[in-house]
CSV table of C-alpha atoms and ligand atoms in Angstrom, one decimal:
chain,number,residue,atom,x,y,z
Y,510,MET,CA,11.6,13.8,-16.6
Y,511,ASN,CA,13.2,10.4,-16.9
Y,512,PRO,CA,12.8,7.8,-14.1
Y,513,GLN,CA,16.5,8.0,-13.1
Y,514,ASP,CA,16.2,11.7,-12.5
Y,515,GLN,CA,13.0,11.2,-10.6
Y,516,VAL,CA,14.7,8.8,-8.3
Y,517,HIS,CA,17.4,11.3,-7.7
Y,518,GLN,CA,14.7,13.7,-6.6
Y,519,PHE,CA,13.2,11.1,-4.2
Y,520,LYS,CA,16.7,10.8,-2.7
Y,521,GLU,CA,16.6,14.6,-2.1
Y,522,SER,CA,13.1,14.3,-0.5
Y,523,ALA,CA,14.4,11.5,1.8
Y,524,ASP,CA,17.5,13.6,2.7
Y,525,PHE,CA,15.1,16.4,3.7
Y,526,LEU,CA,12.9,14.1,5.7
Y,527,ARG,CA,15.9,12.5,7.5
Y,528,LYS,CA,16.9,16.0,8.8
Y,529,HIS,CA,13.3,16.9,9.5
Y,530,PHE,CA,12.5,13.9,11.6
Y,531,ASP,CA,16.0,13.6,13.1
Y,532,HIS,CA,15.3,10.0,14.2
Y,533,PRO,CA,17.9,7.2,14.3
Y,534,LYS,CA,15.8,4.2,13.3
Y,535,ILE,CA,12.4,3.7,11.7
Y,536,ASN,CA,11.0,0.2,12.1
Y,537,ALA,CA,8.2,0.2,9.5
Y,538,THR,CA,6.4,2.3,6.9
Y,539,ILE,CA,2.6,2.0,6.7
Y,540,VAL,CA,0.7,3.4,3.7
Y,541,LEU,CA,-2.9,4.1,4.6
Y,542,GLY,CA,-5.4,3.4,1.9
Y,543,SER,CA,-8.9,5.0,1.4
Y,544,GLY,CA,-10.8,5.2,4.6
Y,545,LEU,CA,-7.9,3.9,6.8
Y,546,LYS,CA,-6.4,7.4,7.3
Y,547,ASN,CA,-7.5,7.5,11.0
Y,548,PHE,CA,-4.8,4.9,11.8
Y,549,GLU,CA,-2.6,7.9,12.3
Y,550,ASP,CA,-4.5,8.5,15.5
Y,551,GLU,CA,-2.8,5.4,17.0
Y,552,ILE,CA,0.6,7.0,16.6
Y,553,GLN,CA,2.2,8.4,19.8
Y,554,ASN,CA,4.4,11.5,19.9
Y,555,PRO,CA,3.6,12.2,16.3
Y,556,ILE,CA,5.7,14.5,14.2
Y,557,SER,CA,3.8,15.3,11.0
Y,558,ILE,CA,4.6,17.1,7.8
Y,559,SER,CA,2.3,18.0,5.0
Y,560,TYR,CA,3.2,16.5,1.5
Y,561,GLN,CA,3.2,20.1,0.2
Y,562,ASP,CA,6.1,21.0,2.5
Y,563,ILE,CA,8.3,18.1,1.3
Y,564,PRO,CA,10.5,18.8,-1.8
Y,565,HIS,CA,9.4,17.0,-4.9
Y,566,PHE,CA,6.2,15.4,-3.4
Y,567,PRO,CA,3.1,15.5,-5.6
Y,568,GLN,CA,-0.2,16.6,-4.1
Y,569,SER,CA,-2.8,13.9,-3.5
Y,570,SER,CA,-6.4,15.0,-4.3
Y,571,VAL,CA,-8.8,12.1,-3.8
Y,572,GLN,CA,-11.5,12.4,-1.1
Y,573,GLY,CA,-10.7,10.0,1.8
Y,574,HIS,CA,-7.0,10.2,1.1
Y,575,GLY,CA,-4.7,12.2,3.4
Y,576,HIS,CA,-1.9,14.5,2.5
Y,577,LYS,CA,0.7,14.1,5.2
Y,578,LEU,CA,3.5,12.0,6.6
Y,579,VAL,CA,3.4,11.1,10.3
Y,580,LEU,CA,6.3,9.7,12.3
Y,581,GLY,CA,5.9,8.4,15.8
Y,582,GLN,CA,5.6,5.3,18.0
Y,583,ILE,CA,3.3,2.4,18.2
Y,584,HIS,CA,4.2,0.0,21.1
Y,585,ASN,CA,7.8,1.4,21.2
Y,586,GLN,CA,8.3,0.8,17.5
Y,587,THR,CA,8.9,3.8,15.3
Y,588,ILE,CA,6.4,4.0,12.4
Y,589,LEU,CA,6.3,6.2,9.4
Y,590,ALA,CA,2.8,6.6,8.1
Y,591,PHE,CA,1.9,7.9,4.6
Y,592,THR,CA,-1.7,9.1,5.1
Y,593,GLY,CA,-2.3,9.2,1.4
Y,594,ARG,CA,-0.8,7.6,-1.6
Y,595,PHE,CA,-0.1,8.6,-5.2
Y,596,HIS,CA,-2.3,7.0,-7.8
Y,597,TYR,CA,-1.7,6.5,-11.5
Y,598,TYR,CA,-5.4,7.3,-12.2
Y,599,GLN,CA,-4.7,10.8,-10.8
Y,600,GLY,CA,-2.3,11.4,-13.7
Y,601,ILE,CA,0.7,10.7,-11.6
Y,602,ASP,CA,3.5,8.9,-13.5
Y,603,ILE,CA,4.1,5.2,-12.6
Y,604,THR,CA,7.6,5.9,-11.1
Y,605,THR,CA,6.1,8.4,-8.6
Y,606,THR,CA,3.3,6.1,-7.6
Y,607,ALA,CA,6.1,4.1,-5.8
Y,608,LEU,CA,7.4,7.2,-3.9
Y,609,PRO,CA,6.6,5.8,-0.4
Y,610,ALA,CA,8.7,2.8,-1.2
Y,611,TRP,CA,11.6,4.9,-2.4
Y,612,ILE,CA,11.5,7.2,0.6
Y,613,SER,CA,11.3,4.1,2.9
Y,614,ALA,CA,14.3,2.6,1.2
Y,615,PHE,CA,16.4,5.7,1.4
Y,616,LEU,CA,15.5,6.1,5.1
Y,617,ASP,CA,16.6,2.4,5.7
Y,618,VAL,CA,13.2,1.3,6.8
Y,619,PRO,CA,13.1,-2.6,6.7
Y,620,THR,CA,9.3,-3.3,6.6
Y,621,TYR,CA,6.7,-1.9,4.3
Y,622,ILE,CA,3.0,-2.3,5.3
Y,623,LEU,CA,0.5,-1.3,2.7
Y,624,THR,CA,-3.2,-1.1,3.2
Y,625,ASN,CA,-5.9,-0.5,0.6
Y,626,ALA,CA,-9.6,-0.7,-0.3
Y,627,ALA,CA,-10.2,-3.4,-2.9
Y,628,GLY,CA,-13.1,-4.9,-4.9
Y,629,GLY,CA,-14.0,-8.5,-4.1
Y,630,VAL,CA,-13.7,-10.6,-7.2
Y,631,ASN,CA,-13.8,-13.9,-5.2
Y,632,PRO,CA,-17.6,-14.4,-4.7
Y,633,ASN,CA,-17.0,-16.0,-1.3
Y,634,PHE,CA,-15.7,-12.6,0.0
Y,635,GLU,CA,-18.0,-10.3,1.9
Y,636,VAL,CA,-18.0,-6.5,2.2
Y,637,GLY,CA,-15.8,-5.6,5.2
Y,638,ASN,CA,-13.6,-8.7,5.0
Y,639,LEU,CA,-9.8,-8.3,5.6
Y,640,VAL,CA,-7.6,-10.0,3.1
Y,641,LEU,CA,-3.9,-10.4,3.1
Y,642,ILE,CA,-2.4,-10.1,-0.4
Y,643,LYS,CA,-0.5,-13.3,-1.0
Y,644,ASP,CA,0.4,-12.5,-4.6
Y,645,HIS,CA,-0.5,-10.2,-7.4
Y,646,ILE,CA,-1.2,-10.0,-11.1
Y,647,ASN,CA,-0.1,-6.9,-13.0
Y,648,PRO,CA,-1.5,-6.9,-16.5
Y,649,SER,CA,-1.2,-3.1,-16.8
Y,650,GLY,CA,2.1,-3.1,-18.6
Y,651,LEU,CA,3.3,-0.4,-16.2
Y,652,HIS,CA,6.3,-0.8,-14.0
Y,653,PRO,CA,7.6,1.5,-11.2
Y,654,VAL,CA,11.3,0.7,-11.7
Y,655,ARG,CA,11.4,0.7,-15.5
Y,656,GLY,CA,14.3,2.8,-16.6
Y,657,VAL,CA,15.8,3.1,-13.1
Y,658,HIS,CA,19.3,1.8,-12.3
Y,659,LEU,CA,21.0,1.9,-8.9
Y,660,GLU,CA,24.7,1.3,-8.5
Y,661,ASN,CA,24.2,-1.8,-6.4
Y,662,TRP,CA,21.8,-3.4,-8.9
Y,663,GLU,CA,23.5,-5.8,-11.2
Y,664,ASN,CA,20.7,-5.7,-13.7
Y,665,PRO,CA,17.0,-4.6,-13.8
Y,666,PHE,CA,15.6,-8.1,-13.2
Y,667,PHE,CA,14.3,-9.5,-9.8
Y,668,ASP,CA,12.7,-12.4,-8.3
Y,669,THR,CA,9.1,-12.0,-7.0
Y,670,SER,CA,8.4,-15.5,-5.5
Y,671,ASN,CA,8.1,-14.1,-2.0
Y,672,LEU,CA,7.1,-10.6,-2.7
Y,673,TYR,CA,4.4,-10.6,-0.1
Y,674,ASN,CA,6.6,-12.0,2.6
Y,675,ALA,CA,5.3,-15.3,3.8
Y,676,ASP,CA,6.8,-15.0,7.3
Y,677,LEU,CA,5.1,-11.6,7.8
Y,678,ARG,CA,1.8,-13.0,6.6
Y,679,ASN,CA,2.0,-16.0,8.9
Y,680,GLU,CA,2.8,-13.7,11.9
Y,681,PHE,CA,-0.3,-11.5,11.0
Y,682,LEU,CA,-2.5,-14.6,10.6
Y,683,THR,CA,-1.5,-15.8,14.0
Y,684,ILE,CA,-2.4,-12.5,15.5
Y,685,ALA,CA,-5.8,-12.5,13.7
Y,686,LYS,CA,-6.5,-16.0,15.0
Y,687,SER,CA,-5.6,-15.2,18.5
Y,688,ASN,CA,-8.0,-12.2,18.3
Y,689,GLN,CA,-10.7,-14.4,16.7
Y,690,LYS,CA,-10.8,-12.1,13.7
Y,691,LYS,CA,-11.3,-13.6,10.2
Y,692,VAL,CA,-8.4,-12.7,7.8
Y,693,SER,CA,-8.2,-14.5,4.5
Y,694,GLU,CA,-5.5,-14.4,1.8
Y,695,GLY,CA,-5.9,-13.7,-1.9
Y,696,VAL,CA,-4.4,-12.7,-5.2
Y,697,TYR,CA,-4.8,-9.0,-6.0
Y,698,CYS,CA,-4.9,-7.7,-9.5
Y,699,PHE,CA,-3.8,-4.1,-10.3
Y,700,LEU,CA,-5.8,-2.3,-12.9
Y,701,PRO,CA,-5.0,1.3,-13.1
Y,702,GLY,CA,-8.5,2.7,-13.3
Y,703,PRO,CA,-10.1,5.2,-12.8
Y,704,ASN,CA,-13.1,3.2,-13.8
Y,705,PHE,CA,-14.4,0.3,-11.6
Y,706,GLU,CA,-14.3,-2.9,-13.6
Y,707,THR,CA,-16.7,-3.9,-16.2
Y,708,PRO,CA,-18.7,-7.1,-15.8
Y,709,ALA,CA,-16.6,-8.7,-18.6
Y,710,GLU,CA,-13.4,-7.7,-16.8
Y,711,ILE,CA,-14.7,-9.2,-13.6
Y,712,SER,CA,-15.5,-12.5,-15.3
Y,713,MET,CA,-12.0,-12.4,-16.9
Y,714,LEU,CA,-10.4,-11.8,-13.5
Y,715,ARG,CA,-12.4,-14.7,-12.0
Y,716,THR,CA,-11.2,-17.0,-14.8
Y,717,LEU,CA,-7.6,-15.9,-14.0
Y,718,GLY,CA,-8.0,-16.8,-10.3
Y,719,VAL,CA,-8.0,-13.2,-9.0
Y,720,ASP,CA,-9.6,-12.6,-5.6
Y,721,LEU,CA,-9.2,-8.8,-5.3
Y,722,VAL,CA,-9.0,-5.9,-7.7
Y,723,GLY,CA,-7.7,-2.4,-7.1
Y,724,MET,CA,-6.1,0.6,-8.5
Y,725,SER,CA,-3.0,0.9,-6.2
Y,726,SER,CA,-0.4,-0.9,-4.1
Y,727,VAL,CA,1.2,-3.2,-6.8
Y,728,PRO,CA,3.6,-0.5,-8.1
Y,729,GLU,CA,4.7,0.3,-4.5
Y,730,ALA,CA,5.0,-3.3,-3.6
Y,731,LEU,CA,7.2,-4.1,-6.6
Y,732,ALA,CA,9.5,-1.1,-5.9
Y,733,ALA,CA,9.7,-1.9,-2.2
Y,734,HIS,CA,10.6,-5.5,-2.9
Y,735,LYS,CA,13.2,-4.6,-5.5
Y,736,LEU,CA,14.7,-2.2,-2.9
Y,737,GLY,CA,15.0,-5.0,-0.3
Y,738,LEU,CA,12.0,-4.2,2.0
Y,739,ASP,CA,9.8,-6.9,3.4
Y,740,VAL,CA,6.2,-6.2,2.2
Y,741,LEU,CA,2.9,-7.0,3.9
Y,742,GLY,CA,-0.3,-6.0,2.0
Y,743,LEU,CA,-3.7,-5.8,3.6
Y,744,SER,CA,-6.9,-5.1,1.7
Y,745,VAL,CA,-10.3,-4.2,3.0
Y,746,VAL,CA,-13.0,-5.6,0.7
Y,747,THR,CA,-15.4,-2.7,0.1
Y,748,ASN,CA,-17.6,-4.1,-2.6
Y,749,VAL,CA,-18.1,-7.6,-3.9
Y,750,TYR,CA,-18.9,-8.1,-7.6
Y,751,PRO,CA,-21.9,-10.3,-8.4
Y,752,THR,CA,-21.5,-13.5,-10.3
Y,753,ASN,CA,-23.1,-13.8,-13.8
Y,754,ASP,CA,-26.4,-15.1,-12.4
Y,755,GLN,CA,-26.8,-12.3,-9.8
Y,756,PRO,CA,-28.2,-8.8,-10.6
Y,757,LYS,CA,-25.6,-6.2,-11.5
Y,758,VAL,CA,-24.6,-3.7,-8.9
Y,759,LYS,CA,-23.1,-0.2,-9.2
Y,760,VAL,CA,-19.9,0.6,-7.3
Y,761,ASN,CA,-19.2,4.1,-6.1
Y,762,HIS,CA,-16.4,5.8,-4.2
Y,763,GLN,CA,-18.6,6.8,-1.3
Y,764,GLU,CA,-19.6,3.2,-0.7
Y,765,VAL,CA,-15.9,2.3,-0.8
Y,766,LEU,CA,-15.2,4.9,1.9
Y,767,ASN,CA,-18.1,3.9,4.1
Y,768,GLU,CA,-17.1,0.3,4.1
Y,769,THR,CA,-13.5,0.9,4.9
Y,770,ASN,CA,-14.4,3.2,7.7
Y,771,LYS,CA,-16.5,0.3,9.2
Y,772,ALA,CA,-13.7,-2.3,8.8
Y,773,SER,CA,-10.9,0.1,9.9
Y,774,ALA,CA,-11.3,-0.5,13.6
Y,775,THR,CA,-10.5,-4.2,13.2
Y,776,CYS,CA,-7.7,-3.4,10.8
Y,777,ARG,CA,-6.1,-0.9,13.2
Y,778,GLY,CA,-6.4,-3.2,16.1
Y,779,LEU,CA,-4.7,-6.1,14.3
Y,780,ILE,CA,-1.9,-4.0,12.9
Y,781,LYS,CA,-1.2,-2.6,16.4
Y,782,ASP,CA,-1.3,-6.0,18.0
Y,783,TRP,CA,1.1,-7.3,15.4
Y,784,ILE,CA,3.5,-4.5,15.9
Y,785,GLN,CA,3.5,-5.2,19.6
Y,786,THR,CA,5.0,-8.6,18.9
Y,787,TRP,CA,8.1,-7.2,17.2
U,642,HPA,N1,-12.2,-1.9,-8.2
U,642,HPA,C1,-11.0,-1.2,-8.2
U,642,HPA,N2,-10.6,-0.6,-7.1
U,642,HPA,C2,-11.4,-0.6,-6.0
U,642,HPA,C3,-12.6,-1.3,-6.0
U,642,HPA,C4,-13.0,-2.0,-7.2
U,642,HPA,O1,-14.1,-2.6,-7.2
U,642,HPA,N3,-13.1,-1.2,-4.8
U,642,HPA,C5,-12.3,-0.4,-4.0
U,642,HPA,N4,-11.2,-0.1,-4.8
């Protein structure tokens, strides 16, 4: 199916959800990365729906990723949580990996919060660190809005100088500081996986000034920004790659899940405290 027809289907999914949720205003979307799924427990008066019950939604199948949408309140703000995302490495096409951004835009949600587990390329990072994405590099050659045109788009091109909204980042950093929690900022590189990076790739990424590497988020962030949403991206560092003079380490998915579970309480707390200031 061509990207334009896919977007037409996303519109149908959003129309279905608007009726299902029957809620006048949604303040923010949050997409929960590996291990952060339990954030949904923070949502009051939840209404949830399984992805399989939403027209045109693909099924997510990775351990540690959820399969449902939850709408409800956090500190009187209405939040739409995607408990699992759609990854290119699962065989899902690049247009569909940005589905949460499309649904959010069609439901007029203004703010898009994405969370993920990422590998630490910056050797100063430690496992469990929280890092705000301040910018990204996308060497994949893949783009979520390639071949898509909306009536109100003059052309396909768009500025990305403030993709990861500086005001939102500053608000979040202020909350972290007042809670005495360490949150850094970094550049995230999207590599589509499913392999974790080779040592040569890690040394290339370090040369390029990359701090974090992961297999998600960038397609959604690009689409969300093109669609006019303000984006905040938060990574949990689940593994840190050794430098050339350190022994090699193996990365595995279970370790990624364990580490995000440990960091998730801090992450949950900060996101909730931030929402409280809205
Ligand atoms: N590489 C890519 N994706 C990841 C990693 C990593 O090292 N850790 C968690 N997600």
